[in-house]
C-alpha positions as protocol buffer text, in pm:
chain_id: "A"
residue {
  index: 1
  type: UNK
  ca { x: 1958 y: -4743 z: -135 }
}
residue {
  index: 2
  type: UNK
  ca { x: 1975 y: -5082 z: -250 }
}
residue {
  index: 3
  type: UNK
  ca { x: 1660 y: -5060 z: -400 }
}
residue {
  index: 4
  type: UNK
  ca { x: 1716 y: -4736 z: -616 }
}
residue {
  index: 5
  type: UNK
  ca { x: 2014 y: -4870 z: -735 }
}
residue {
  index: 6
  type: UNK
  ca { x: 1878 y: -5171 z: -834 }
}
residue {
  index: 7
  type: UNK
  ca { x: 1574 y: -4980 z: -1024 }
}
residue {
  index: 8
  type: UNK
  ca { x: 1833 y: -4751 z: -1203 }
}
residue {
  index: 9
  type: UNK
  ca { x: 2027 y: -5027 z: -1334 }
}
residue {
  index: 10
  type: UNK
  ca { x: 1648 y: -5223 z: -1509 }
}
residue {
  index: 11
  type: UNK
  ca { x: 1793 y: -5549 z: -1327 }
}
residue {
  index: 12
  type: UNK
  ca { x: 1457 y: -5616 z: -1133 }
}
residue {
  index: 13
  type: UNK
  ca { x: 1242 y: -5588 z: -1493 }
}
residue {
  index: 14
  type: UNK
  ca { x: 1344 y: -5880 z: -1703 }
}
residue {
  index: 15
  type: UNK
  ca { x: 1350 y: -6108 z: -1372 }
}
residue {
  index: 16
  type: UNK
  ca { x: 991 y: -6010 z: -1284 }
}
residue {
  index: 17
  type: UNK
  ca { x: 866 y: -6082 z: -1621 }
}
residue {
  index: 18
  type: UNK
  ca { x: 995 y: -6417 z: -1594 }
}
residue {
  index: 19
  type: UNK
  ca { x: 869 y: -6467 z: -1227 }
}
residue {
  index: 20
  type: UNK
  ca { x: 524 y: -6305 z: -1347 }
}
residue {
  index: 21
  type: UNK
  ca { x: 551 y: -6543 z: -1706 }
}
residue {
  index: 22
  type: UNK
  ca { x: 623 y: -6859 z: -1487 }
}
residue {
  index: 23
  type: UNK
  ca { x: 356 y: -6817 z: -1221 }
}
residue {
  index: 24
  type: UNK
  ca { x: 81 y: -6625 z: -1350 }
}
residue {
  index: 25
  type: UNK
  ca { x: 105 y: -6848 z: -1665 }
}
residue {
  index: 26
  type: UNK
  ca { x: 333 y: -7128 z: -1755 }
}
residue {
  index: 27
  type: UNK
  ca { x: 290 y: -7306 z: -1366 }
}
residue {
  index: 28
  type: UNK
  ca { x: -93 y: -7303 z: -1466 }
}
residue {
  index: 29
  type: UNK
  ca { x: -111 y: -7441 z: -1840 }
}
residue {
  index: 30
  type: UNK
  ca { x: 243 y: -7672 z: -1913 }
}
residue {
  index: 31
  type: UNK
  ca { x: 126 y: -7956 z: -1597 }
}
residue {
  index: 32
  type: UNK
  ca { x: -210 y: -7955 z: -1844 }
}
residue {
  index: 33
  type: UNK
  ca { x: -37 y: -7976 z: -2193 }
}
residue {
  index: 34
  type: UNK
  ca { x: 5 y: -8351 z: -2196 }
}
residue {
  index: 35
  type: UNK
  ca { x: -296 y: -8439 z: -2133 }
}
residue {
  index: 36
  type: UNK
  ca { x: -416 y: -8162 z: -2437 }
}
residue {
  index: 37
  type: UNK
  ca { x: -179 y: -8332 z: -2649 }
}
residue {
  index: 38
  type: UNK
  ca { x: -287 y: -8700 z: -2596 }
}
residue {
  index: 39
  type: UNK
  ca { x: -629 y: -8605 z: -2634 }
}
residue {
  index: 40
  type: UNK
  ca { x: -550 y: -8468 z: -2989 }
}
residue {
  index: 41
  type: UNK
  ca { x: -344 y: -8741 z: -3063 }
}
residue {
  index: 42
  type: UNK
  ca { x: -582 y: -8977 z: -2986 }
}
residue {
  index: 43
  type: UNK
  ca { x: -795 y: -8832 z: -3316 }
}
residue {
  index: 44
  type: UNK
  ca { x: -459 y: -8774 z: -3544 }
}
residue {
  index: 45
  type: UNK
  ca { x: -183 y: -9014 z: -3458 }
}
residue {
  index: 46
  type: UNK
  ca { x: -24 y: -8927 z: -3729 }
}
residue {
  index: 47
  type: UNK
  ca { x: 41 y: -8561 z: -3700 }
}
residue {
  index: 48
  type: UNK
  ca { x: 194 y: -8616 z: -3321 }
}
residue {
  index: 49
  type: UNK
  ca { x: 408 y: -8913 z: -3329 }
}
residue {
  index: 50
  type: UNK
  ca { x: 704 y: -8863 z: -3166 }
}
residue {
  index: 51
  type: UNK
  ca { x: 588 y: -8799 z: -2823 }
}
residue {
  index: 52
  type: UNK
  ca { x: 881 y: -8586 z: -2699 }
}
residue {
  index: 53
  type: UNK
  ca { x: 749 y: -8338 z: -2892 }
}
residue {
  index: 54
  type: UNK
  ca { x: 443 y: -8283 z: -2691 }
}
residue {
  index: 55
  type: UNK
  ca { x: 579 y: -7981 z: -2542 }
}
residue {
  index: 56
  type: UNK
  ca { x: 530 y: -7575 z: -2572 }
}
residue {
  index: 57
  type: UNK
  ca { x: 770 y: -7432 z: -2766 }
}
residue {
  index: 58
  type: UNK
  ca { x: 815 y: -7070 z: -2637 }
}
residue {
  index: 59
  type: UNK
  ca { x: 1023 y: -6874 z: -2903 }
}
residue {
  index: 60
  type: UNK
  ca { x: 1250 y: -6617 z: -2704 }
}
residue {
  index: 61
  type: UNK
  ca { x: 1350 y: -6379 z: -3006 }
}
residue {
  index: 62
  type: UNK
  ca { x: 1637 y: -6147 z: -2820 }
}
residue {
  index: 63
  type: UNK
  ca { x: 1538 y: -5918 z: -3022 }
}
residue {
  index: 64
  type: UNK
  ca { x: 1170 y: -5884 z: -2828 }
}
residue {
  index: 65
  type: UNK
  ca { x: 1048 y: -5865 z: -3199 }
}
residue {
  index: 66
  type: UNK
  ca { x: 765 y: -6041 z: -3136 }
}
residue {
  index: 67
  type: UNK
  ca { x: 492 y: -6093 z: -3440 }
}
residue {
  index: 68
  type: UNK
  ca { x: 77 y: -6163 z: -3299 }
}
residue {
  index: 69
  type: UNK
  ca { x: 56 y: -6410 z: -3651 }
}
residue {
  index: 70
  type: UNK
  ca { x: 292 y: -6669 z: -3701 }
}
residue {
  index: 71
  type: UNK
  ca { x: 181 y: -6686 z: -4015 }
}
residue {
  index: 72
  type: UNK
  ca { x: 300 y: -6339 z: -4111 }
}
residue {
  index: 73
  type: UNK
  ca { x: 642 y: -6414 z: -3922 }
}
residue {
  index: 74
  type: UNK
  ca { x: 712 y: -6707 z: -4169 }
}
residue {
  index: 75
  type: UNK
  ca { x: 468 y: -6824 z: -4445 }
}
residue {
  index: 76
  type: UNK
  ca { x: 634 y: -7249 z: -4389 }
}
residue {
  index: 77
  type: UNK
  ca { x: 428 y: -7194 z: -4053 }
}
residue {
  index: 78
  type: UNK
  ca { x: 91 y: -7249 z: -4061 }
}
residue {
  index: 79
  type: UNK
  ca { x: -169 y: -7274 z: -3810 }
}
residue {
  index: 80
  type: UNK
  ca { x: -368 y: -7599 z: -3800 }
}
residue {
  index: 81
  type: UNK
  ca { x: -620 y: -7592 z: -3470 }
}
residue {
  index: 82
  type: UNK
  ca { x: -635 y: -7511 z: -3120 }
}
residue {
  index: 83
  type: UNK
  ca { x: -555 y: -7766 z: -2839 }
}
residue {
  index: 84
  type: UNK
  ca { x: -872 y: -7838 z: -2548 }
}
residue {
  index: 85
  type: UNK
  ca { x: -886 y: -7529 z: -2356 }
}
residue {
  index: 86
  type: UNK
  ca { x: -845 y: -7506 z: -2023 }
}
residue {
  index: 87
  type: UNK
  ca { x: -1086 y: -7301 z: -1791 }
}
residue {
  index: 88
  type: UNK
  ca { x: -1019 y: -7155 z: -1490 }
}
residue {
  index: 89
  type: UNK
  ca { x: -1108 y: -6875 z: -1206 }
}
residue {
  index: 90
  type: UNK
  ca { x: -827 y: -6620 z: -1205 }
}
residue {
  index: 91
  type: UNK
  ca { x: -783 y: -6293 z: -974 }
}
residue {
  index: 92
  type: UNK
  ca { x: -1217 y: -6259 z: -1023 }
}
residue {
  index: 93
  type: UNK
  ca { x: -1280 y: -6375 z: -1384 }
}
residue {
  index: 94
  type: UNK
  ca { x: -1446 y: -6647 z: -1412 }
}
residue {
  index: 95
  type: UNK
  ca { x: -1393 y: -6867 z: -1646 }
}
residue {
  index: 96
  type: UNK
  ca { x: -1063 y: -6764 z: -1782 }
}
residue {
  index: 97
  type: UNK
  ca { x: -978 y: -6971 z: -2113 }
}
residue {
  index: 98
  type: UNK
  ca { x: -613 y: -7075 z: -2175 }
}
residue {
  index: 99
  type: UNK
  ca { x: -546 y: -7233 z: -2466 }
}
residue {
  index: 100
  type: UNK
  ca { x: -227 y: -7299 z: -2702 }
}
residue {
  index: 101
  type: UNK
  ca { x: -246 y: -7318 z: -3067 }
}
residue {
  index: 102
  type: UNK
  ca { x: -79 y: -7631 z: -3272 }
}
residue {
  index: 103
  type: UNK
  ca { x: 106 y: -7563 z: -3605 }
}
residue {
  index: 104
  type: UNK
  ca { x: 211 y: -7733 z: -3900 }
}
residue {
  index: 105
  type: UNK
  ca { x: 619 y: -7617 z: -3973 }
}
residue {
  index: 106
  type: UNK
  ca { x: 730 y: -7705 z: -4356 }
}
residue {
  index: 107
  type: UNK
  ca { x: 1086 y: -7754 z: -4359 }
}
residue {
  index: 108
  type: UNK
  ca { x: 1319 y: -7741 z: -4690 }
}
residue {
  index: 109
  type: UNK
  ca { x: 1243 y: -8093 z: -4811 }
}
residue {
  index: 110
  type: UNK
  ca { x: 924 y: -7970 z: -4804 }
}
residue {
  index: 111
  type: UNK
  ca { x: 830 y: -8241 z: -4515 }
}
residue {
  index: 112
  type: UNK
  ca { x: 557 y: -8127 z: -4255 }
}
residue {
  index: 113
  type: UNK
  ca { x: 645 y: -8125 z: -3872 }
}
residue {
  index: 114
  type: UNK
  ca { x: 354 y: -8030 z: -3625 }
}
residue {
  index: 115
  type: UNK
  ca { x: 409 y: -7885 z: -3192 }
}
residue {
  index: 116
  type: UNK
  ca { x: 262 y: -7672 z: -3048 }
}
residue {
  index: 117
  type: UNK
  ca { x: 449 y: -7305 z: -3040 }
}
residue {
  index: 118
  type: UNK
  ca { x: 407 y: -6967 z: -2933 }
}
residue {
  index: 119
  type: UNK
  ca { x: 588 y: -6624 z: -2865 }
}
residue {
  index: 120
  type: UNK
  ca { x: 728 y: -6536 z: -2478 }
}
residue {
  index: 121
  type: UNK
  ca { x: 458 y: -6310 z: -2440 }
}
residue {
  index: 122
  type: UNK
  ca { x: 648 y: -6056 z: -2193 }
}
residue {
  index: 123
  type: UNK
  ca { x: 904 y: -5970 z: -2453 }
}
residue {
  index: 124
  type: UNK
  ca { x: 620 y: -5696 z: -2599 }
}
residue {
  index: 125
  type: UNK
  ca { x: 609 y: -5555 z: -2261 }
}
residue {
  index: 126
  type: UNK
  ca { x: 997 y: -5540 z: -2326 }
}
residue {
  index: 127
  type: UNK
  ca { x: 1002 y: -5426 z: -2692 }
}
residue {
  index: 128
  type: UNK
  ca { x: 704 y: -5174 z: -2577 }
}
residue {
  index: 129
  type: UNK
  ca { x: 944 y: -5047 z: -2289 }
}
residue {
  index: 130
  type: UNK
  ca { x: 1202 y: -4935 z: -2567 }
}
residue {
  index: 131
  type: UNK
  ca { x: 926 y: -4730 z: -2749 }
}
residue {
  index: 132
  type: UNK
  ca { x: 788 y: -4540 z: -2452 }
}
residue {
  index: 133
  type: UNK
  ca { x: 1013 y: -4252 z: -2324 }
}
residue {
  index: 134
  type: UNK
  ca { x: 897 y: -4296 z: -1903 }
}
residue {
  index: 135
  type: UNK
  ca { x: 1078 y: -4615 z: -1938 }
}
residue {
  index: 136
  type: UNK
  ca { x: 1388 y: -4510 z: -2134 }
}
residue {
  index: 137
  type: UNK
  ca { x: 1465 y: -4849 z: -2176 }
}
residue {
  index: 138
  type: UNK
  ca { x: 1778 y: -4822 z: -2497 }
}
residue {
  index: 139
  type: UNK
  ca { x: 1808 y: -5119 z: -2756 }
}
residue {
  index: 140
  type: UNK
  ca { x: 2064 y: -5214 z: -2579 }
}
residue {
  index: 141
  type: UNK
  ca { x: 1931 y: -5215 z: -2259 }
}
residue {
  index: 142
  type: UNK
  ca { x: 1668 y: -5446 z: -2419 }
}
residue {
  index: 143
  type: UNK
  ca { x: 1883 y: -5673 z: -2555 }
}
residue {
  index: 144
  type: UNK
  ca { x: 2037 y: -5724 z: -2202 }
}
residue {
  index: 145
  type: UNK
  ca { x: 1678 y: -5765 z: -2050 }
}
residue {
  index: 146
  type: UNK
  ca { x: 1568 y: -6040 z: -2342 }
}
residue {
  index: 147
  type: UNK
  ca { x: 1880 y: -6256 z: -2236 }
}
residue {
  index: 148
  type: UNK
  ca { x: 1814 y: -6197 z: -1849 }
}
residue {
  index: 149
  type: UNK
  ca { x: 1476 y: -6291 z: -1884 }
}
residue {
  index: 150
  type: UNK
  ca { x: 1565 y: -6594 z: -2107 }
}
residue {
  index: 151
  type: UNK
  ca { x: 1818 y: -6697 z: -1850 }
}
residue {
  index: 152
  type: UNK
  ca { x: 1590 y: -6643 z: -1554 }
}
residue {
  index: 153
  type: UNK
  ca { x: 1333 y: -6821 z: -1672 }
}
residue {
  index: 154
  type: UNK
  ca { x: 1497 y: -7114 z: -1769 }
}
residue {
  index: 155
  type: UNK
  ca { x: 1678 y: -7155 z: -1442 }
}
residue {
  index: 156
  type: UNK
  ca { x: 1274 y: -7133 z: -1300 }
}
residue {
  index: 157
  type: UNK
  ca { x: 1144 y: -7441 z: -1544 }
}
residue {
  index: 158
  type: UNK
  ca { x: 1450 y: -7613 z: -1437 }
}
residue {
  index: 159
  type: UNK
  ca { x: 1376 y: -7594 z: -1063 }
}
residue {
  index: 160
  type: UNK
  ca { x: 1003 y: -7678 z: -1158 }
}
residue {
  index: 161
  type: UNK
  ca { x: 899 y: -8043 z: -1071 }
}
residue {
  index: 162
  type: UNK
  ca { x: 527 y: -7987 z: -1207 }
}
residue {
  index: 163
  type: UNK
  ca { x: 670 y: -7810 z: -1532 }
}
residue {
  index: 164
  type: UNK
  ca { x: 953 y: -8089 z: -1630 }
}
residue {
  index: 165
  type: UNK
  ca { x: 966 y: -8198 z: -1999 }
}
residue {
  index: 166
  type: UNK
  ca { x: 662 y: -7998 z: -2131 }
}
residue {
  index: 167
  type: UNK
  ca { x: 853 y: -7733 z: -2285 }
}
residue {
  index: 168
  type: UNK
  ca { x: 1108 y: -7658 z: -2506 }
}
residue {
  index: 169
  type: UNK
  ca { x: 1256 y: -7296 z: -2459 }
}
residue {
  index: 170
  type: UNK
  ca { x: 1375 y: -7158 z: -2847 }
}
residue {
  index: 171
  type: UNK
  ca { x: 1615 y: -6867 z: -2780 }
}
residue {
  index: 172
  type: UNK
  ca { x: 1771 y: -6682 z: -3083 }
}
residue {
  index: 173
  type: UNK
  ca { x: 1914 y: -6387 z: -3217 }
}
residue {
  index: 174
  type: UNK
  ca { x: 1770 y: -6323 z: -3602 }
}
residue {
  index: 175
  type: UNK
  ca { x: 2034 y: -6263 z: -3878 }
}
residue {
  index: 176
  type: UNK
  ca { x: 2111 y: -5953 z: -3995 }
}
residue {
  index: 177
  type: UNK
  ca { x: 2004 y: -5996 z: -4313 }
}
residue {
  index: 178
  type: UNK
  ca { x: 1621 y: -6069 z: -4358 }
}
residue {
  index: 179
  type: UNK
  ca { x: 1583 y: -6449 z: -4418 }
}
residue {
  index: 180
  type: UNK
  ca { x: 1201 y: -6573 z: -4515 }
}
residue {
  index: 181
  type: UNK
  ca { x: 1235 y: -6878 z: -4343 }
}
residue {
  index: 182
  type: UNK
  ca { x: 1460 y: -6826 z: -4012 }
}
residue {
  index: 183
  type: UNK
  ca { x: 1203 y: -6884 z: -3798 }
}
residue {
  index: 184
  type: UNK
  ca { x: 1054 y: -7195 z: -3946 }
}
residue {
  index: 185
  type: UNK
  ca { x: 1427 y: -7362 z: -3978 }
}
residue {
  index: 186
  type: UNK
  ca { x: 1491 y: -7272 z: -3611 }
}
residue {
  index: 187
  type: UNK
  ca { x: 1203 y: -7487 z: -3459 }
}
residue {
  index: 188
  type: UNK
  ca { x: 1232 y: -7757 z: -3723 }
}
residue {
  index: 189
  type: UNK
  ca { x: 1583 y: -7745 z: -3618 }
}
residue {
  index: 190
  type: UNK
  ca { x: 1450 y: -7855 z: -3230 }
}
residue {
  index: 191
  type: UNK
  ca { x: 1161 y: -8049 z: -3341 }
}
residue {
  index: 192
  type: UNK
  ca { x: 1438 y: -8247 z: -3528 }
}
residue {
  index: 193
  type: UNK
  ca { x: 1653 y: -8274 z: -3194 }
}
residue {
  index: 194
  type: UNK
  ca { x: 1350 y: -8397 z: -3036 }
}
residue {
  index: 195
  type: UNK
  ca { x: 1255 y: -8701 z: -3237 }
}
residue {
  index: 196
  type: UNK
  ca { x: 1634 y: -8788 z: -3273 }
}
residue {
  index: 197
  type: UNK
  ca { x: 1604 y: -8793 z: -2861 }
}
residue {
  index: 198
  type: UNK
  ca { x: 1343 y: -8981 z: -2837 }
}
residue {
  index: 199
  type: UNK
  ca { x: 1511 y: -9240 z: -3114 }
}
residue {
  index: 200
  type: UNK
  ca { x: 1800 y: -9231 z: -2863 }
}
residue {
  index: 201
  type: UNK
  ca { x: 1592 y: -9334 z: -2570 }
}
residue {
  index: 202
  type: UNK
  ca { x: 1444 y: -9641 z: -2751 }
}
residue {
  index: 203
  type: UNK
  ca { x: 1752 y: -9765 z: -2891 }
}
residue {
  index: 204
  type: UNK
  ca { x: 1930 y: -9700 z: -2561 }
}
residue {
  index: 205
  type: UNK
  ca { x: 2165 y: -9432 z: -2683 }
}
residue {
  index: 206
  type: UNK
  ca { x: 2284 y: -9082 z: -2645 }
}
residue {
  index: 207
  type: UNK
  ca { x: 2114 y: -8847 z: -2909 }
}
residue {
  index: 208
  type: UNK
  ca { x: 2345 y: -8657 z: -3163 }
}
residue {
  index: 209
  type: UNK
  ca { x: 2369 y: -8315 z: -3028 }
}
residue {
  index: 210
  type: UNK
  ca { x: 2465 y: -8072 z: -3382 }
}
residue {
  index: 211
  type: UNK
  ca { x: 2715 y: -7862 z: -3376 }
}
residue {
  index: 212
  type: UNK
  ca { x: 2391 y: -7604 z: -3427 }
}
residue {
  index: 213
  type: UNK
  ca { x: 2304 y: -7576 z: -3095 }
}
residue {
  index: 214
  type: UNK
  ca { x: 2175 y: -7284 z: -2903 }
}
residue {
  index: 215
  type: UNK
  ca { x: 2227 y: -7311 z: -2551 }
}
residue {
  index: 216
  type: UNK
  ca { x: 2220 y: -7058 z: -2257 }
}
residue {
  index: 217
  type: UNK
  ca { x: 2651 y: -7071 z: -2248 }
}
residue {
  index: 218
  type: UNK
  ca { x: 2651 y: -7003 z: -2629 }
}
residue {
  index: 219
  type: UNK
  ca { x: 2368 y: -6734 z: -2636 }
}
residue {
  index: 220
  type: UNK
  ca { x: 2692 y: -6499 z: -2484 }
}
residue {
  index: 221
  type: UNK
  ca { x: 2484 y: -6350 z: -2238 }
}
residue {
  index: 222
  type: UNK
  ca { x: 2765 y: -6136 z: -2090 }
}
residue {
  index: 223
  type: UNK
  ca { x: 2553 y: -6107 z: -1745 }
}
residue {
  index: 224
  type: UNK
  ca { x: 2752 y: -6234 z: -1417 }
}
residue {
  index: 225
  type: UNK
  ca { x: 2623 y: -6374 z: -1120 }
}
residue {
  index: 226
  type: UNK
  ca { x: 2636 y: -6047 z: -943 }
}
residue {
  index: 227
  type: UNK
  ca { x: 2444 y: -5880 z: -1203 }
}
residue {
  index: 228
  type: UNK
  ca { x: 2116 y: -6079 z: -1117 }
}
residue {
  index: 229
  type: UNK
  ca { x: 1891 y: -5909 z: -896 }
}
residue {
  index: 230
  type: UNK
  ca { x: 1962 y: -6009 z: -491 }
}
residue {
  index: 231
  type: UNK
  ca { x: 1694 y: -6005 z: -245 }
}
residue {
  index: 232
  type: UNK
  ca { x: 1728 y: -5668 z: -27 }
}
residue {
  index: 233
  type: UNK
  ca { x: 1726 y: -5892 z: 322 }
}
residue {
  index: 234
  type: UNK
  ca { x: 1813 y: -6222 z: 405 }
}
residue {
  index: 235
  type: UNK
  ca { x: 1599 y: -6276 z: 750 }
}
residue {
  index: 236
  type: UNK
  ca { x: 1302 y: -6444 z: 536 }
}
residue {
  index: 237
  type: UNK
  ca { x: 1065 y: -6103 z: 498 }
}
């Protein structure tokens, strides 16, 4: 019973996607990152400088909008290389690449910023779910999945020892109105944050935190505790 109910409500897909995101792909590649992003470093100290910005930056649109270029998304984004792969045997293919691609962000005073930054890939299952009648998934229905799965997975990276500061989670909901440069704004916006942090450490201070800031709390999730998917028993099976 519990079980039907839960599937009739959708609260089970949003936190599976971020279950499935974490373990069948952010647990494998983020403990790697650093060591992608000293290697590059190492040939182009310039372009990484500020190492708390060696992270992933995983845009969360709530929308699920979710674009395969960057490029297209926002022409002040452009891609620059790929990091060193990473190789692996996964569920019987061998050799599985993983790889993350590093960008160069042009901000208004036409200053370059590079990370590293890609999409939440599950939000096109989520977007996809909306187009395809079996699923009857609403726009609304989506838009409470996108901030369940935002929320879920960042209370996973939080609880993840092996996963600590090597990502940067970038939720947002787009304006109404079309802006060209949204997108490029809102990670220059963190990248800023970042250095500004890592200023803060050296100097022995607490960073400036703008009144800008997109948090979980201010995201107005309007999802309670009780609305989050429960295990069906409690005796460990």
């Amino acid at each position: 019973e519990l079980s039907e109910m839960s599937e009739r409500s959708k609260q089970n897909v949003a936190h599976g996607l971020a279950w499935s995101y974490y373990v069948g792909y952010l647990k494998i590649v983020l403990p790697r990152l650093k060591k992608s992003m000293e290697e590059f470093s190492r040939g182009n100290p310039n372009l990484l400088a500020c190492r708390k910005t060696w992270k992933l930056h995983i845009l969360i649109p709530l929308s699920c909008d979710v674009y395969d270029d960057l490029e297209k998304a926002d022409s002040n984004i452009q891609y620059m290389t790929d990091l060193t792969e990473t190789t692996l045997a996964r569920a019987g293919t061998k050799k599985r690449v993983y790889k993350h691609s590093l960008y160069a962000i042009r901000d208004e005073e036409n200053q370059l910023w590079h990370c590293a930054v890609e999409y939440a890939t599950p939000l096109q299952s989520l977007y996809a779910m909306s187009q395809d009648e079996c699923a009857a998934f609403s726009r609304e229905e989506r838009l409470e999945q996108a901030k369940l799965f935002y929320r879920t997975l960042e209370e996973i990276l939080k609880g993840s020892k092996e996963c600590a500061d090597t990502y940067r989670l970038i939720a947002y909901e787009e304006p109404e109105e079309a802006e060209t440069h949204f997108l490029s704004r809102e990670i220059v916006w963190h990248l800023w944050q970042e250095h500004h942090e890592e200023i803060a450490v050296l100097e022995g201070s607490r960073p400036h935190s703008p009144c800008t800031a997109l948090d979980s709390a201010e995201l107005n999730l309007q999802i309670s505790v009780s609305d989050l998917p429960q295990p069906l028993r409690t005796d460990g099976f």
